[in-house]
Short mmCIF file of C-alpha atoms in Angstrom, two decimals:
data_model
loop_
_atom_site.label_atom_id
_atom_site.label_comp_id
_atom_site.label_asym_id
_atom_site.label_seq_id
_atom_site.Cartn_x
_atom_site.Cartn_y
_atom_site.Cartn_z
CA MET T 1 0.86 -38.11 -61.85
CA ARG T 2 -0.41 -35.06 -59.75
CA ARG T 3 1.44 -31.88 -60.83
CA ILE T 4 2.86 -29.84 -58.02
CA ASP T 5 2.26 -26.04 -57.69
CA PRO T 6 6.21 -24.62 -56.14
CA LEU T 7 3.97 -21.34 -55.60
CA GLN T 8 0.88 -22.68 -53.26
CA SER T 9 3.72 -24.77 -51.29
CA LEU T 10 5.45 -21.81 -50.53
CA ARG T 11 2.43 -20.42 -49.21
CA ARG T 12 1.38 -23.30 -47.16
CA LEU T 13 5.13 -23.19 -45.91
CA THR T 14 5.01 -19.50 -45.11
CA ALA T 15 1.48 -20.09 -43.24
CA TRP T 16 2.81 -23.49 -41.24
CA THR T 17 5.66 -21.75 -40.32
CA TRP T 18 3.86 -18.24 -38.93
CA LEU T 19 1.39 -20.91 -37.19
CA LEU T 20 4.34 -22.56 -34.84
CA ALA T 21 5.96 -19.21 -34.53
CA LEU T 22 3.24 -18.29 -32.84
CA GLY T 23 2.60 -21.35 -31.42
CA LEU T 24 6.09 -20.83 -30.17
CA LEU T 25 5.66 -17.65 -28.66
CA ALA T 26 2.55 -18.47 -27.30
CA GLY T 27 4.26 -21.47 -25.28
CA CYS T 28 6.95 -18.94 -23.83
CA ALA T 29 4.32 -16.60 -22.56
CA ALA T 30 2.37 -19.43 -21.08
CA THR T 31 5.66 -20.55 -19.03
CA GLU T 32 7.26 -17.41 -18.79
CA PRO T 33 4.92 -14.74 -18.45
CA GLN T 34 8.04 -13.06 -16.27
CA SER T 35 9.76 -12.64 -19.17
CA ARG T 36 8.60 -9.62 -20.53
CA PRO T 37 8.56 -7.09 -17.05
CA GLN T 38 7.77 -4.15 -19.53
CA ALA T 39 4.21 -4.93 -20.03
CA ALA T 40 4.29 -6.13 -16.34
CA LEU T 41 5.29 -2.94 -14.80
CA PRO T 42 4.37 0.04 -17.34
CA SER T 43 4.90 2.60 -14.79
CA TRP T 44 8.02 1.80 -13.94
CA ASN T 45 11.63 2.52 -16.00
CA ASP T 46 13.54 0.76 -16.71
CA GLY T 47 16.72 0.77 -13.66
CA PRO T 48 17.80 -0.82 -10.63
CA SER T 49 14.36 -1.25 -8.54
CA ARG T 50 12.42 -3.30 -11.57
CA SER T 51 15.20 -4.95 -12.20
CA ALA T 52 15.29 -6.37 -8.73
CA ILE T 53 11.82 -6.78 -8.44
CA VAL T 54 11.28 -8.75 -11.37
CA GLU T 55 14.44 -10.83 -10.87
CA PHE T 56 13.16 -11.59 -7.40
CA VAL T 57 9.25 -12.57 -8.60
CA GLN T 58 11.36 -14.80 -11.36
CA ALA T 59 13.47 -16.54 -9.45
CA VAL T 60 11.11 -17.35 -6.43
CA ALA T 61 7.22 -18.27 -8.80
CA THR T 62 9.45 -20.31 -11.35
CA PRO T 63 8.97 -24.00 -11.05
CA GLY T 64 12.68 -25.83 -10.83
CA SER T 65 14.29 -22.26 -9.49
CA PRO T 66 16.73 -22.87 -6.71
CA ASP T 67 14.37 -20.18 -5.08
CA PHE T 68 11.36 -21.49 -5.93
CA VAL T 69 8.55 -20.81 -2.68
CA ALA T 70 5.53 -22.71 -3.34
CA PRO T 71 2.65 -20.55 -3.58
CA GLU T 72 0.98 -20.60 0.27
CA GLU T 73 4.52 -18.97 1.20
CA ARG T 74 4.27 -15.83 -1.20
CA ILE T 75 3.29 -13.73 1.47
CA ALA T 76 4.15 -9.70 0.35
CA VAL T 77 3.42 -6.97 2.78
CA PHE T 78 2.92 -3.17 2.37
CA ASP T 79 2.91 -0.75 4.63
CA ASN T 80 0.13 2.00 3.07
CA ASP T 81 0.69 5.75 4.51
CA GLY T 82 3.57 6.56 1.73
CA THR T 83 4.08 3.29 0.66
CA LEU T 84 0.52 2.38 -1.44
CA TRP T 85 -0.77 6.42 -1.46
CA SER T 86 0.78 9.72 -0.36
CA GLU T 87 1.03 11.33 3.11
CA GLN T 88 1.53 14.43 2.89
CA PRO T 89 0.67 17.29 3.56
CA MET T 90 -0.10 15.07 6.31
CA TYR T 91 -1.64 11.41 6.95
CA PHE T 92 -4.96 11.44 5.36
CA GLU T 93 -6.80 9.44 8.44
CA LEU T 94 -5.17 12.26 10.72
CA GLN T 95 -6.92 14.69 8.10
CA PHE T 96 -10.06 12.35 8.76
CA SER T 97 -9.48 12.71 12.56
CA LEU T 98 -9.39 16.61 12.61
CA ASP T 99 -12.58 16.84 10.54
CA ARG T 100 -14.18 14.64 12.17
CA VAL T 101 -13.41 16.42 15.12
CA GLN T 102 -15.04 19.37 13.78
CA ALA T 103 -18.34 17.52 12.68
CA LEU T 104 -18.89 16.30 16.32
CA ALA T 105 -17.77 18.97 18.35
CA PRO T 106 -21.68 20.52 18.81
CA SER T 107 -21.82 17.38 20.92
CA HIS T 108 -18.66 17.94 23.01
CA PRO T 109 -18.86 21.49 24.05
CA GLU T 110 -16.13 20.88 26.27
CA TRP T 111 -13.87 20.28 23.50
CA ARG T 112 -14.10 24.53 23.19
CA SER T 113 -11.72 24.70 26.05
CA ARG T 114 -9.55 21.61 26.24
CA GLN T 115 -6.51 20.62 24.24
CA PRO T 116 -5.82 19.14 21.57
CA PHE T 117 -9.18 19.70 20.59
CA LYS T 118 -9.35 23.37 21.27
CA ALA T 119 -6.36 23.62 19.07
CA VAL T 120 -8.17 21.88 16.07
CA LEU T 121 -11.50 23.65 16.44
CA GLU T 122 -9.63 27.00 16.13
CA GLY T 123 -7.33 26.50 13.69
CA ASP T 124 -4.02 26.47 15.80
CA ARG T 125 -1.42 24.26 14.24
CA ALA T 126 1.15 25.43 16.70
CA ALA T 127 -0.73 24.40 19.44
CA LEU T 128 -1.70 21.20 17.88
CA ALA T 129 1.42 20.10 17.00
CA LYS T 130 2.67 21.52 20.63
CA SER T 131 0.57 18.02 21.64
CA GLY T 132 2.94 16.05 19.88
CA GLN T 133 1.98 12.02 19.09
CA ARG T 134 0.04 11.86 22.28
CA GLY T 135 -2.20 15.09 21.40
CA MET T 136 -2.49 13.48 18.29
CA LEU T 137 -3.26 9.41 19.51
CA GLU T 138 -6.11 11.31 21.92
CA ILE T 139 -7.64 12.96 18.99
CA VAL T 140 -7.73 9.55 16.87
CA ALA T 141 -9.10 7.95 19.71
CA ALA T 142 -11.79 10.43 20.49
CA THR T 143 -12.86 10.63 16.96
CA HIS T 144 -12.73 6.62 16.24
CA GLY T 145 -14.62 5.59 19.06
CA GLY T 146 -17.90 5.75 20.73
CA MET T 147 -19.85 4.19 18.10
CA THR T 148 -20.52 0.82 16.20
CA THR T 149 -18.35 -0.66 14.08
CA ALA T 150 -20.79 -0.21 11.20
CA ASP T 151 -21.25 3.51 12.30
CA PHE T 152 -17.69 4.32 11.44
CA THR T 153 -17.61 2.80 8.28
CA GLN T 154 -19.99 4.57 7.11
CA SER T 155 -18.43 7.71 8.48
CA VAL T 156 -15.32 6.82 6.59
CA GLN T 157 -17.05 5.96 3.72
CA ASP T 158 -19.10 9.28 3.96
CA TRP T 159 -15.93 11.54 4.37
CA LEU T 160 -13.98 9.97 0.99
CA LYS T 161 -16.58 10.90 -0.86
CA THR T 162 -16.70 14.37 0.29
CA ALA T 163 -13.04 14.71 1.60
CA ARG T 164 -10.58 16.52 -1.14
CA HIS T 165 -6.93 16.26 -0.95
CA PRO T 166 -5.26 19.97 -0.39
CA ARG T 167 -3.02 20.11 -3.27
CA THR T 168 -4.79 18.17 -6.26
CA GLY T 169 -8.63 19.08 -5.48
CA LEU T 170 -9.10 15.34 -6.06
CA PRO T 171 -10.39 12.72 -3.66
CA TYR T 172 -7.95 11.04 -1.32
CA THR T 173 -8.28 7.50 -3.00
CA SER T 174 -7.13 9.20 -6.16
CA MET T 175 -4.05 9.86 -4.57
CA THR T 176 -3.04 6.34 -4.79
CA TYR T 177 0.78 5.03 -6.68
CA ALA T 178 0.08 3.50 -9.84
CA PRO T 179 3.79 1.69 -10.17
CA MET T 180 2.43 0.18 -6.46
CA ARG T 181 -1.21 -0.79 -7.63
CA GLU T 182 0.75 -2.16 -10.36
CA LEU T 183 3.45 -3.99 -8.17
CA LEU T 184 0.34 -5.41 -6.38
CA ASP T 185 -1.16 -6.90 -9.65
CA TYR T 186 2.50 -8.31 -10.93
CA LEU T 187 2.79 -9.99 -7.72
CA ARG T 188 -0.67 -11.43 -7.56
CA ALA T 189 -0.15 -12.99 -10.91
CA HIS T 190 2.38 -15.14 -9.76
CA ASP T 191 0.84 -16.14 -7.25
CA PHE T 192 1.45 -13.64 -4.07
CA LYS T 193 -0.85 -12.89 -1.05
CA THR T 194 -0.44 -9.37 -0.37
CA TYR T 195 -1.53 -7.71 2.89
CA ILE T 196 -1.06 -4.50 4.21
CA VAL T 197 0.44 -3.84 7.36
CA SER T 198 0.19 0.02 8.21
CA GLY T 199 0.35 1.82 11.64
CA GLY T 200 -3.16 3.27 10.47
CA GLU T 201 -6.54 2.17 12.02
CA VAL T 202 -7.65 -0.81 10.65
CA GLU T 203 -11.36 0.03 10.29
CA PHE T 204 -10.51 3.32 8.38
CA MET T 205 -8.62 1.64 5.69
CA ARG T 206 -11.22 -1.80 5.03
CA PRO T 207 -13.98 -0.06 3.54
CA TRP T 208 -11.92 1.71 0.62
CA THR T 209 -8.76 -1.02 -0.05
CA GLN T 210 -10.33 -3.70 -1.95
CA ALA T 211 -11.64 -1.19 -4.66
CA ALA T 212 -8.11 0.97 -4.25
CA TYR T 213 -5.12 -1.71 -4.42
CA GLY T 214 -7.81 -4.98 -5.00
CA ILE T 215 -6.89 -6.02 -0.89
CA PRO T 216 -9.63 -7.49 0.50
CA PRO T 217 -10.70 -6.47 3.78
CA GLU T 218 -9.26 -9.62 5.92
CA GLN T 219 -5.71 -9.06 4.38
CA VAL T 220 -6.27 -5.90 6.13
CA ILE T 221 -3.94 -5.64 9.41
CA GLY T 222 -3.43 -2.46 11.12
CA SER T 223 -3.51 -0.11 14.53
CA SER T 224 -6.82 -0.72 16.28
CA VAL T 225 -9.33 0.89 19.31
CA THR T 226 -10.71 -1.34 21.74
CA THR T 227 -13.88 -3.03 20.49
CA VAL T 228 -16.50 -4.78 22.73
CA TYR T 229 -19.22 -7.22 22.06
CA GLN T 230 -22.75 -5.51 23.48
CA LEU T 231 -26.69 -6.62 23.32
CA ASP T 232 -28.97 -3.44 22.16
CA GLN T 233 -32.30 -4.80 22.63
CA GLY T 234 -32.00 -7.98 22.12
CA GLN T 235 -29.52 -6.78 18.50
CA PRO T 236 -25.75 -7.82 18.97
CA ARG T 237 -23.32 -5.13 17.88
CA LEU T 238 -19.54 -4.16 17.89
CA MET T 239 -18.87 -0.86 19.75
CA ARG T 240 -15.36 0.69 19.36
CA GLN T 241 -14.18 2.76 22.49
CA ALA T 242 -11.97 5.49 22.60
CA LYS T 243 -8.57 3.95 23.69
CA LEU T 244 -6.24 2.57 21.65
CA ALA T 245 -6.16 -1.47 21.54
CA PHE T 246 -2.55 -1.99 19.50
CA ASN T 247 -0.02 0.07 17.79
CA ASP T 248 0.23 -1.14 14.40
CA ASP T 249 3.77 0.64 14.12
CA GLY T 250 7.77 0.26 14.10
CA PRO T 251 8.32 -3.14 16.47
CA GLY T 252 4.61 -3.88 16.94
CA LYS T 253 4.31 -4.91 12.69
CA PRO T 254 5.99 -8.33 12.68
CA VAL T 255 3.74 -8.62 15.99
CA ALA T 256 0.66 -7.86 13.72
CA ILE T 257 1.97 -9.92 10.96
CA GLN T 258 2.25 -12.86 13.50
CA HIS T 259 -1.07 -12.41 14.61
CA GLY T 260 -2.85 -11.54 11.65
CA ILE T 261 -0.92 -13.80 9.20
CA GLY T 262 1.34 -16.63 11.10
CA ARG T 263 3.87 -16.62 7.96
CA ARG T 264 6.84 -14.76 7.77
CA PRO T 265 6.68 -12.70 4.76
CA ILE T 266 9.15 -12.93 1.98
CA LEU T 267 8.61 -9.48 0.43
CA ALA T 268 8.34 -6.55 2.43
CA PHE T 269 7.59 -2.53 1.04
CA GLY T 270 7.90 0.41 3.10
CA ASN T 271 8.84 4.06 3.21
CA SER T 272 10.13 5.30 6.70
CA ASP T 273 11.40 4.43 9.83
CA GLY T 274 8.03 3.16 11.10
CA ASP T 275 8.43 -0.11 8.83
CA LEU T 276 12.25 -0.98 9.70
CA GLN T 277 11.10 -3.80 11.94
CA MET T 278 9.18 -4.83 9.29
CA LEU T 279 11.57 -5.34 6.84
CA GLN T 280 14.18 -6.92 9.43
CA TRP T 281 11.43 -9.31 10.21
CA THR T 282 10.83 -10.32 6.71
CA MET T 283 14.47 -10.77 5.97
CA ALA T 284 15.64 -12.46 8.38
CA GLY T 285 13.98 -15.48 7.32
CA PRO T 286 15.44 -18.48 5.22
CA GLY T 287 15.48 -18.37 1.47
CA LYS T 288 15.39 -15.01 -1.23
CA ARG T 289 13.66 -12.33 0.18
CA PHE T 290 12.93 -9.30 -0.66
CA ALA T 291 13.27 -5.40 0.76
CA GLY T 292 11.79 -2.43 -0.59
CA LEU T 293 11.61 1.00 0.33
CA VAL T 294 9.88 4.45 -1.48
CA HIS T 295 12.16 7.20 -1.17
CA HIS T 296 10.38 10.26 -1.59
CA THR T 297 12.84 12.02 -4.42
CA ASP T 298 10.48 13.91 -6.38
CA ALA T 299 8.84 17.53 -5.21
CA LYS T 300 7.66 18.11 -8.33
CA ARG T 301 4.98 15.52 -9.12
CA GLU T 302 5.13 14.48 -5.53
CA TRP T 303 6.79 15.41 -2.18
CA ALA T 304 10.67 15.56 -1.48
CA TYR T 305 11.33 14.30 2.03
CA ASP T 306 13.26 11.52 3.95
CA ARG T 307 14.99 12.20 7.39
CA GLN T 308 13.66 15.51 8.55
CA SER T 309 9.78 15.08 7.80
CA SER T 310 7.16 15.12 10.45
CA PHE T 311 5.17 12.69 8.40
CA GLY T 312 6.87 9.61 6.79
CA ARG T 313 10.48 10.29 8.09
CA LEU T 314 12.80 8.24 6.37
CA ASP T 315 16.30 8.05 8.75
CA LYS T 316 17.66 4.99 10.20
CA ALA T 317 15.71 2.37 7.49
CA LEU T 318 17.14 4.46 4.94
CA ASP T 319 20.46 3.88 6.14
CA GLU T 320 20.00 0.16 6.59
CA ALA T 321 18.91 -0.24 3.62
CA ARG T 322 21.63 1.10 1.83
CA ALA T 323 24.25 -0.82 4.27
CA ARG T 324 22.14 -4.25 3.55
CA GLY T 325 21.26 -3.87 -0.43
CA TRP T 326 17.50 -3.65 0.07
CA THR T 327 16.00 -1.90 -3.06
CA VAL T 328 15.09 1.94 -2.00
CA VAL T 329 12.93 3.45 -4.85
CA ASP T 330 14.00 6.62 -6.12
CA MET T 331 10.88 7.84 -6.65
CA GLN T 332 11.65 10.76 -9.04
CA GLN T 333 13.95 8.68 -11.89
CA GLU T 334 12.28 5.30 -11.56
CA TRP T 335 8.75 5.95 -12.03
CA LYS T 336 7.36 7.26 -15.72
CA GLN T 337 3.95 8.54 -13.41
CA VAL T 338 3.17 8.81 -9.78
CA TYR T 339 -1.06 8.72 -9.76
CA GLY T 340 -2.90 7.10 -12.06
CA PHE T 341 -4.54 10.73 -13.16
CA GLU T 342 -1.14 11.48 -14.84
CA LYS T 343 -0.19 11.21 -18.08
CA PRO T 344 3.08 8.62 -18.20
#
């Protein structure tokens, strides 16, 4: 009769116990990847916003959940300025436009005596501010038109290579928010399709959003200038005109979502009154939905502003968010880090 070694049996039992435990853990990880939110959103502190995000994603992405949403319906839309990257001390695209005025001025001598271009060339911020939104739109139209789409894309790429943020001295694409990039990744890991829906000009954003956020150009929706098809010596080209075709801000955002996506989102994130209608439209649909606002409360690591800001004013949307129980992210309290170049 074969003698059984008790010590050897114990070792085998221990080994099988560990293998069984590892198998169970692997099975849990495979079926419930959202059960470890800390690993999924490492730049977020434990708090109401992070909890609300994880709870929502678990509810809509878990088969068998009463709130389950089919993957093709998991549409998430995000504003860009102030939501995915900073927007102070001015919108980054506006800074691009001002720099373009300086670069194009030799070809436009009339700008030396014509506002608002005169104010830009002379560095007269007071006169520039006095020109208001109309003046800003005129600058954007003049600096974004009169060239092919390919030439404009190249001008954006060239600017991004050399332009630096006035506070940090870093490229503007370094000013993206680490927590929001993690959120985009987290959503895509749960079969969401992520879109940018911004007041920024669509062709300004498309050259760099893939690298910055993992969002391809066909999932970027924004304002646009009039563009026409032309033949130049037998070669087709798309020419951008110095005329605004569509303003993707405020009530324009739901319209743009319908035209560009054709599905109502189930999640929307913004940071200003310009995003209010997008959030309202998202929340008005059936089933479980999520509306979020990034609230700029961190004067040390970023900027603190809301109701009185010239850029990214958050007033009516903040009131409605609080009244309706939408998620308002307190940047100072709920983000371990703001930018990727910071140490958490």
